[in-house]
mmCIF file of C-alpha atoms in Angstrom:
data_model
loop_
_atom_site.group_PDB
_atom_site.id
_atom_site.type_symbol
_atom_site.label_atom_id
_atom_site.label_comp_id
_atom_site.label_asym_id
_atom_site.label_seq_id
_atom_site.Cartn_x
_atom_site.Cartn_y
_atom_site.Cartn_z
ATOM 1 C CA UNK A 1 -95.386 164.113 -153.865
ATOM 2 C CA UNK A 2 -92.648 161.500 -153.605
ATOM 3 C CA UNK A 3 -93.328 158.072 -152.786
ATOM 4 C CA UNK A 4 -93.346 157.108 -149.248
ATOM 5 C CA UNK A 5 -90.905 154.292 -148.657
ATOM 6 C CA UNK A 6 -91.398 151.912 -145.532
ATOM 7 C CA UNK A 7 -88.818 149.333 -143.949
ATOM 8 C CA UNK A 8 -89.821 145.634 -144.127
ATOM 9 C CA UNK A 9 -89.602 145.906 -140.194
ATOM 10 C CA UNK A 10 -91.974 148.771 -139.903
ATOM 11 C CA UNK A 11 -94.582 146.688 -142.146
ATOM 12 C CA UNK A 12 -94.095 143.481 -140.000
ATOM 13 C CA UNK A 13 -94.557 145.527 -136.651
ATOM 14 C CA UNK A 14 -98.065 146.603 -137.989
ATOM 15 C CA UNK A 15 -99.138 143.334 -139.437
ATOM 16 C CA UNK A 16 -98.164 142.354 -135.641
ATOM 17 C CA UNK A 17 -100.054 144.881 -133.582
ATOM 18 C CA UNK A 18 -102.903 144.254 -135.779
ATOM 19 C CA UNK A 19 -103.293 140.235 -135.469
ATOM 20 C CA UNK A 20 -102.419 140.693 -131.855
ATOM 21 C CA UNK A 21 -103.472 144.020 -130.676
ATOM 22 C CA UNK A 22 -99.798 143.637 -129.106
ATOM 23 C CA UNK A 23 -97.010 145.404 -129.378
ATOM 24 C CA UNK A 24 -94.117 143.393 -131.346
ATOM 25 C CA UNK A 25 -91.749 142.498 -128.218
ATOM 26 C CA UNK A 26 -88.305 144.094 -128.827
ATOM 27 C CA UNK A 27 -85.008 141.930 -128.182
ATOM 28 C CA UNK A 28 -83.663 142.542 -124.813
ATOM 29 C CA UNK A 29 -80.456 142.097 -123.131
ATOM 30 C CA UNK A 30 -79.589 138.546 -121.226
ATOM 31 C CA UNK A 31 -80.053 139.534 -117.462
ATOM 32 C CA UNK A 32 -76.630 137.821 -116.419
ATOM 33 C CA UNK A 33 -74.810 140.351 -119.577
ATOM 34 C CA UNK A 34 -76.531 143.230 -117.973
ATOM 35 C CA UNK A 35 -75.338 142.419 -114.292
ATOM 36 C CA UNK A 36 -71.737 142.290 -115.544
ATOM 37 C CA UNK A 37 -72.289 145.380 -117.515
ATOM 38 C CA UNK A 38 -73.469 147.157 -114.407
ATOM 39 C CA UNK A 39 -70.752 145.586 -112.255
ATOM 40 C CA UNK A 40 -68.156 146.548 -114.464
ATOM 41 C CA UNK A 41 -69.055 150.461 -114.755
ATOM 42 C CA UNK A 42 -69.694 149.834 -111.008
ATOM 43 C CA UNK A 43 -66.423 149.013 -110.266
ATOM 44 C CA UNK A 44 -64.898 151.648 -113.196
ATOM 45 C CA UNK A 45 -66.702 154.447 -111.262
ATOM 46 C CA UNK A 46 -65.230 153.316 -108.134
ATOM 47 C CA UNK A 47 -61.693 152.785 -109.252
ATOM 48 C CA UNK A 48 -61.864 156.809 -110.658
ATOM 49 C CA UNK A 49 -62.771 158.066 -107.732
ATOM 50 C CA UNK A 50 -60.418 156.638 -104.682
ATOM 51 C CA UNK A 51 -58.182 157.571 -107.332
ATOM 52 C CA UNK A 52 -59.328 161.298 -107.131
ATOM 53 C CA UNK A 53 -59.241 161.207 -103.764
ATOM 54 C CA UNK A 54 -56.196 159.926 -103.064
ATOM 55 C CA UNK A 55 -54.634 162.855 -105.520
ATOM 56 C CA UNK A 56 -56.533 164.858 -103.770
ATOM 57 C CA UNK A 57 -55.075 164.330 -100.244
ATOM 58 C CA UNK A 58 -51.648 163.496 -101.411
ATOM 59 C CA UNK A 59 -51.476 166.887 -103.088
ATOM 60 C CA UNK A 60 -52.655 168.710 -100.168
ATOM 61 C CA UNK A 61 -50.172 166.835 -97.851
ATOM 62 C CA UNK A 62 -47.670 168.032 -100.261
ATOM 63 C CA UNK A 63 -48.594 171.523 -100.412
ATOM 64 C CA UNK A 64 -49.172 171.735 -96.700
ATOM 65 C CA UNK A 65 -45.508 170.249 -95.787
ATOM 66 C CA UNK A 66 -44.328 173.366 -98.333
ATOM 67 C CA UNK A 67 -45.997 175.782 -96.408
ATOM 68 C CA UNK A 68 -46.071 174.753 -92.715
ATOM 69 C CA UNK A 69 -43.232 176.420 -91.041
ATOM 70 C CA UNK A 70 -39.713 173.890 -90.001
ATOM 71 C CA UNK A 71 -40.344 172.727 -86.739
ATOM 72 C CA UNK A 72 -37.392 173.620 -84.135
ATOM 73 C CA UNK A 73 -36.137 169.935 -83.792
ATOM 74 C CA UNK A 74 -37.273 166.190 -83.122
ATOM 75 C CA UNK A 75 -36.356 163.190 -81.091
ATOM 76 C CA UNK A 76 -37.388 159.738 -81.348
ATOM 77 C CA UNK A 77 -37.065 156.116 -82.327
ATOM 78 C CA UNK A 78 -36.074 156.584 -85.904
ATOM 79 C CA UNK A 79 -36.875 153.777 -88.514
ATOM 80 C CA UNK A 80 -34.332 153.508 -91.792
ATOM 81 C CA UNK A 81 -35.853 154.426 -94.686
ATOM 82 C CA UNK A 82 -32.853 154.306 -97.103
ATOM 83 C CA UNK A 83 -29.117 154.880 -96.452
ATOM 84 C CA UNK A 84 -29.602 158.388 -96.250
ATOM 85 C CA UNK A 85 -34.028 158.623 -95.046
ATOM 86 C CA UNK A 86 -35.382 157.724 -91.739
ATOM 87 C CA UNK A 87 -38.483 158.621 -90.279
ATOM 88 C CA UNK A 88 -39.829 159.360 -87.197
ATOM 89 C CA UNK A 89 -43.116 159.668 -86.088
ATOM 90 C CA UNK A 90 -44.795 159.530 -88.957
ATOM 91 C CA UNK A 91 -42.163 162.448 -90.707
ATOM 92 C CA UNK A 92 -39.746 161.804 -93.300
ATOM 93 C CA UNK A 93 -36.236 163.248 -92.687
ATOM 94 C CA UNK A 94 -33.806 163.259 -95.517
ATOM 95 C CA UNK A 95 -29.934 163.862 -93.985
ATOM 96 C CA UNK A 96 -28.535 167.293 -94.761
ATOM 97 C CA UNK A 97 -25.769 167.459 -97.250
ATOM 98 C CA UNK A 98 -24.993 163.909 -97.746
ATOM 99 C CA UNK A 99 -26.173 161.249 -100.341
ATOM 100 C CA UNK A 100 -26.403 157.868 -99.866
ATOM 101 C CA UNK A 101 -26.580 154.929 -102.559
ATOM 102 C CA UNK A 102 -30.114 154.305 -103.416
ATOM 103 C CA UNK A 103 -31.836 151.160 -102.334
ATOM 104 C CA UNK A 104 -32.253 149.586 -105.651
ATOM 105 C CA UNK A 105 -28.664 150.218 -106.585
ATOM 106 C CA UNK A 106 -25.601 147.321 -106.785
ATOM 107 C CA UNK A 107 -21.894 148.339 -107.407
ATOM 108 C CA UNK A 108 -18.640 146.270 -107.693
ATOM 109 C CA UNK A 109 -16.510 145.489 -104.702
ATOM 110 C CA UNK A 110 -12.638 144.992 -104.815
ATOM 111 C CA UNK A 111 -12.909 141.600 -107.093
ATOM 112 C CA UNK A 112 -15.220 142.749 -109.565
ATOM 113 C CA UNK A 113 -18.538 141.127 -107.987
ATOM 114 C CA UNK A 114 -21.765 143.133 -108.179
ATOM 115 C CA UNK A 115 -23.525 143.785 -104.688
ATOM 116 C CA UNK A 116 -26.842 145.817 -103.155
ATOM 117 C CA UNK A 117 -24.437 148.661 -101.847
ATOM 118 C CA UNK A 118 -27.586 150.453 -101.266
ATOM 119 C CA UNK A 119 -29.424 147.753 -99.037
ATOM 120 C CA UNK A 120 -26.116 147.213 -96.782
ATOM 121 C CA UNK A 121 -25.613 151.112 -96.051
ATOM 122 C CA UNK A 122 -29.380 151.198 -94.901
ATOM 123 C CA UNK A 123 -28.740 148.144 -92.902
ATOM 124 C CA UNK A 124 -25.190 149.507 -91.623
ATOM 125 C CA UNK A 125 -27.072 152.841 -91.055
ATOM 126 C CA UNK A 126 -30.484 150.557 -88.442
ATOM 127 C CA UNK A 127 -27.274 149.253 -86.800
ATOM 128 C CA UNK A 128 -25.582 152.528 -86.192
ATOM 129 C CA UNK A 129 -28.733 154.067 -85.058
ATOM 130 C CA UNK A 130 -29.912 151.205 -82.756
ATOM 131 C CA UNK A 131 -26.849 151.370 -80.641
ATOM 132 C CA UNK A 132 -27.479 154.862 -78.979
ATOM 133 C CA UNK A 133 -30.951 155.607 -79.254
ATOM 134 C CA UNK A 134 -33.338 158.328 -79.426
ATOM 135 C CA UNK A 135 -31.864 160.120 -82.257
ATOM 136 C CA UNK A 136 -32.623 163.810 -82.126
ATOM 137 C CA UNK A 137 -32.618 165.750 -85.689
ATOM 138 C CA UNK A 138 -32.612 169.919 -86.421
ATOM 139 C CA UNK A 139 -33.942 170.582 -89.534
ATOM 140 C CA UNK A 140 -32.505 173.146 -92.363
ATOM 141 C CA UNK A 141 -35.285 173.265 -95.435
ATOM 142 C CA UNK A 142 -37.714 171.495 -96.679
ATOM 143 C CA UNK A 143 -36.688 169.236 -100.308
ATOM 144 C CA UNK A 144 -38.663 169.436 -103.356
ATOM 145 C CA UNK A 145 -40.589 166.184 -101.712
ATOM 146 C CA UNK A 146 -42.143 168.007 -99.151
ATOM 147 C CA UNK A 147 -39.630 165.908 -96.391
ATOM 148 C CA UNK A 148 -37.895 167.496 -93.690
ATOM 149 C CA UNK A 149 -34.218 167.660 -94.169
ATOM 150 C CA UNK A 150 -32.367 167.837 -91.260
ATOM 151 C CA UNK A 151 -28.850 167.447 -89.016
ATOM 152 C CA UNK A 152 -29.559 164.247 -87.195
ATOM 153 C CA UNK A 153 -27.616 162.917 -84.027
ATOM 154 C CA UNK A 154 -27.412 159.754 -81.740
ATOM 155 C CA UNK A 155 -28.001 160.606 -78.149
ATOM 156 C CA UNK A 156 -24.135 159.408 -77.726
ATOM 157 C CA UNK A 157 -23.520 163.000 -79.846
ATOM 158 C CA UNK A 158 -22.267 161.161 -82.916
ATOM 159 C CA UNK A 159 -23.263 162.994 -86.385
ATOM 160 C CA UNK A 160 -24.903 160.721 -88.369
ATOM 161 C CA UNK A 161 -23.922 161.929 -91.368
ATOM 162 C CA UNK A 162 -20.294 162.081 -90.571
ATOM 163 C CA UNK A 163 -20.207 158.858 -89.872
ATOM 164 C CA UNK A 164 -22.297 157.477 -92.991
ATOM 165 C CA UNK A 165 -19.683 159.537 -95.203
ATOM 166 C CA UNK A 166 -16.237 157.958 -93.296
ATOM 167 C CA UNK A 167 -17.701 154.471 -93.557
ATOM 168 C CA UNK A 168 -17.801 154.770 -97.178
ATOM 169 C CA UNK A 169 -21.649 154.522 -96.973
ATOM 170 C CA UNK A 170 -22.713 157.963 -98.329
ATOM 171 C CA UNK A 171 -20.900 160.651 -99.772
ATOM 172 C CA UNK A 172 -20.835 164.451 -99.435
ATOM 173 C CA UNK A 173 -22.972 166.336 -101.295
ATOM 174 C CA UNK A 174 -21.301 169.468 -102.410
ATOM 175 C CA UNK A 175 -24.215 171.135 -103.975
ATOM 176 C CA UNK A 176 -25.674 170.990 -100.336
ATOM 177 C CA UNK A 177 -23.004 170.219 -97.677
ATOM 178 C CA UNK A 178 -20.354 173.187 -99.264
ATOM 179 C CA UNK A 179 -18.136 170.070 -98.770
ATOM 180 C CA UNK A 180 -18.897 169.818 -95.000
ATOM 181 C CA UNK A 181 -17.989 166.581 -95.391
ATOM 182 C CA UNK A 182 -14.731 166.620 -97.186
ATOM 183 C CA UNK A 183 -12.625 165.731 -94.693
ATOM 184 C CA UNK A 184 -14.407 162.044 -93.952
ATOM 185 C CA UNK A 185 -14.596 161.481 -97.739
ATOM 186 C CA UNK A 186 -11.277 162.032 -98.187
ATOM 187 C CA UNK A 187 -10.201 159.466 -95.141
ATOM 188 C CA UNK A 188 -12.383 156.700 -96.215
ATOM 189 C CA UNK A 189 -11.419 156.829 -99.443
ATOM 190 C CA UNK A 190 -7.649 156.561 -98.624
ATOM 191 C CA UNK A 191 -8.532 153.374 -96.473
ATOM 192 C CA UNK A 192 -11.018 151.956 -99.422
ATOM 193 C CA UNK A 193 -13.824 152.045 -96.665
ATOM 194 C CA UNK A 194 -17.305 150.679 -98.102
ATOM 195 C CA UNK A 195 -17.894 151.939 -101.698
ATOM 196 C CA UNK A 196 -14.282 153.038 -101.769
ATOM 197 C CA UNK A 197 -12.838 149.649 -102.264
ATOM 198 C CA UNK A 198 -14.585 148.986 -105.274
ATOM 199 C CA UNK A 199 -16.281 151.027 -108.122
ATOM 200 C CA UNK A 200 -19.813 152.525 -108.072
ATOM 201 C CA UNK A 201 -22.033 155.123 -109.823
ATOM 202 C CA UNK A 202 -22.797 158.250 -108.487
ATOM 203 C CA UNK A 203 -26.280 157.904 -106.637
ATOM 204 C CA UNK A 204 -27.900 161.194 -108.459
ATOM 205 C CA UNK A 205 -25.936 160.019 -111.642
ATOM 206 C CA UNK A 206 -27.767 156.447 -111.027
ATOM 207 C CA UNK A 207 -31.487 158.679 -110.228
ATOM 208 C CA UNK A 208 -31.278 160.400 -113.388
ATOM 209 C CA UNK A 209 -30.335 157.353 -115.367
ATOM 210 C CA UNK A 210 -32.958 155.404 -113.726
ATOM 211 C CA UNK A 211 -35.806 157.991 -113.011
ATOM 212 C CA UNK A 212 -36.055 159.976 -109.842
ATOM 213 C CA UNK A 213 -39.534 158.449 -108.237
ATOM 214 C CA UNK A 214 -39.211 159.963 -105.051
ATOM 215 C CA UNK A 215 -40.308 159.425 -101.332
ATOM 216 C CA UNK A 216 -43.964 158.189 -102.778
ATOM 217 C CA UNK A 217 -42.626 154.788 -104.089
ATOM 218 C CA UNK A 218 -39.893 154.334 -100.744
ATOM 219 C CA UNK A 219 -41.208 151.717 -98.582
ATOM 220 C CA UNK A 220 -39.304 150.584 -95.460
ATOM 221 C CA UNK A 221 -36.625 147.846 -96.474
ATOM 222 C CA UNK A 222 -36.897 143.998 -95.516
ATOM 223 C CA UNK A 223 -33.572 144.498 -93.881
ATOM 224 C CA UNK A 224 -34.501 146.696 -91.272
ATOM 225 C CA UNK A 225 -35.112 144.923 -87.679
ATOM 226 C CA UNK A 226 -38.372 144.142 -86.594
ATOM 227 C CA UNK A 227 -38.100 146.152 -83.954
ATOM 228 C CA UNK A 228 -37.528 148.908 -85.756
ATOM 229 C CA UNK A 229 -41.658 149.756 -86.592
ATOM 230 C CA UNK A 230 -42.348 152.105 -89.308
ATOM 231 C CA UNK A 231 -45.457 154.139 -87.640
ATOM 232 C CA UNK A 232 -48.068 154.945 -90.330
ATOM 233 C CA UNK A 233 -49.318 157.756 -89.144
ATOM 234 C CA UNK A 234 -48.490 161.174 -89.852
ATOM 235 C CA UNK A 235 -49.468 165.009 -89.530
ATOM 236 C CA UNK A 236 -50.400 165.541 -92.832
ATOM 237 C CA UNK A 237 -53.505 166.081 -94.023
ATOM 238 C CA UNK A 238 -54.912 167.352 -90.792
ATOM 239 C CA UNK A 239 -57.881 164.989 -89.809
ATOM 240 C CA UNK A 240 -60.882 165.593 -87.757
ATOM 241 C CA UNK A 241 -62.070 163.005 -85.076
ATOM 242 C CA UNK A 242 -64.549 161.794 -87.642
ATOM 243 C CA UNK A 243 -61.596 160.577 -89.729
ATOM 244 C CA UNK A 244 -59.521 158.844 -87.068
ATOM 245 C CA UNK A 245 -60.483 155.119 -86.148
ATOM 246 C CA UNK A 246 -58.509 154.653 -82.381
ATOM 247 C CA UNK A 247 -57.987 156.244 -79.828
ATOM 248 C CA UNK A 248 -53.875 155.647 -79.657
ATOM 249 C CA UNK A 249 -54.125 157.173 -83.025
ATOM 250 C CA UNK A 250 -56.040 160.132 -82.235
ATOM 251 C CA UNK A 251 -54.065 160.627 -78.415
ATOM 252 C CA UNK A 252 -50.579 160.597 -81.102
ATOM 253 C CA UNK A 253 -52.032 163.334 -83.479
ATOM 254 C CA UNK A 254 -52.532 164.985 -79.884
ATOM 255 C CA UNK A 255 -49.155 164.660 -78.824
ATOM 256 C CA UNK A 256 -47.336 164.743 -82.236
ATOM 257 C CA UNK A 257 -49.029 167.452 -84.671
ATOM 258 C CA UNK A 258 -49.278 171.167 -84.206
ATOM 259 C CA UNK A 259 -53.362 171.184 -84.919
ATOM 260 C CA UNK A 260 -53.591 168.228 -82.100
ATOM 261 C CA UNK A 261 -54.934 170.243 -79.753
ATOM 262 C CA UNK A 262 -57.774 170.657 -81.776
ATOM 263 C CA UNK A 263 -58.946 167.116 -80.792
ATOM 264 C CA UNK A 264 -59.240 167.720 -77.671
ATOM 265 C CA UNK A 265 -61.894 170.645 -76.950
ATOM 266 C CA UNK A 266 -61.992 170.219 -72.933
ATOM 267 C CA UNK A 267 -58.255 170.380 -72.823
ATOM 268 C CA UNK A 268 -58.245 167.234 -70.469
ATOM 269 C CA UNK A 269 -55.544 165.910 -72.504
ATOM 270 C CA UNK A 270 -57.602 162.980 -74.081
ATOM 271 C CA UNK A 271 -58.539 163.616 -77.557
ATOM 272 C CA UNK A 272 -61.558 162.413 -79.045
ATOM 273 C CA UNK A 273 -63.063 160.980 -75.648
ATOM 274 C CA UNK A 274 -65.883 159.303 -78.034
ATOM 275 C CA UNK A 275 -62.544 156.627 -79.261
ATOM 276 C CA UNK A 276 -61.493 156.549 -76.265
#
């Protein structure tokens, strides 16, 4: 039989144990290392899963906006978006047939000199909207976003997206207008109306050179008025009283969102009488 070979560590541990009748004491972490080790895989841990969640219930928003039939129409205090987005109530409705510049874009007026033609049609477009207000919108499809897209109208009767395309704000969309809007194109070109008096690039040109991001990474400009509030809230994912924190939240799911009634089991018309 071979010979038995023993580490230099082994035969220290049992000259050890036998002097001391102890146990050689093994090297151990510093307690402040170990408290940033746990705090770190702490944190890691947390960090993956709001991050799962968040999927989780942006997916299923997505999916359920897909699937949910179009609702009939909408009124209401609409907030600008982008030159050719607004929202109301909490829904995103994109403007049938028409495409506006997109916020991030610049193009060259008459002289040559670079400006944000996208910022000053979604500021042109709050004006527009804040002088005859509600507007009321009738929707057509659904986009590959999930938003609503939709007809919209002051409550004077004026199209929006007429006017947005004759101002030289927007232009029409033949791939899904059928060149509705033709006509106003054609007119505010002649007159060099807004883009027209300069040069610009094709917004879905500009998107695909740029990257399409979509409706996730649109936030409400800086231009818009104050008084034009953005409400937060919206239909999608449905939400059970458990996961609402107010009661003016849970008495607009109530009046705004097709599973509302659900909130309110007495049918008193107050929903979630333990908020409110």
């Amino acid at each position: 039989m071979g010979k038995v070979h023993r580490y230099k560590g082994a035969d220290q541990a049992d000259l050890w144990r036998k002097r001391t009748g102890r146990r050689m004491p093994t090297r151990r972490l510093p307690r402040p290392f170990l408290g940033l080790l746990f705090l770190g895989v702490g944190t890691l841990a947390a960090t993956a899963t709001q991050f799962v969640i968040q999927s989780t219930a942006s997916l299923q928003a997505t999916v359920t906006n897909w699937t949910e039939p179009l609702p009939g129409s909408m009124e209401g205090r609409a907030s600008v978006i982008d030159g050719d987005t607004v929202e109301i109530a909490g829904q995103r409705i994109r403007f049938n047939g028409i495409d506006a510049l997109e916020s991030r874009q610049y193009c060259d007026d008459a002289k040559g000199f670079e400006y944000p033609c996208g910022r000053r049609a979604a500021d042109a477009l709050d004006t527009f909207l804040g002088a005859s207000r509600p507007l009321r919108c009738s929707f057509v499809d659904r986009d590959r976003f999930g938003r609503l897209v939709g007809d919209c109208k002051r409550a004077d009767g004026r199209g929006v997206q007429q006017w947005l395309v004759e101002q030289g704000l927007a232009l029409d969309w033949p791939k899904y207008s059928g060149g509705a809007y033709a006509g106003q194109q054609a007119s505010a070109k002649a007159a060099a109306r807004g883009i027209w008096s300069g040069s610009f690039q094709m917004p879905w040109e500009w998107r695909a050179e740029h990257g399409d991001q979509g409706p996730s990474a649109s936030k409400p400009l800086s231009l818009v008025s104050p008084n034009t509030l953005v409400q937060s809230w919206t239909c999608q994912p449905r939400r059970t009283c458990s996961q609402i924190s107010s009661c003016d939240q849970a008495q607009w799911y109530l009046a705004n969102c097709s599973w509302g009634r659900k909130l309110d089991r007495d049918g008193d018309g107050t929903a979630c009488e333990t908020l409110c």
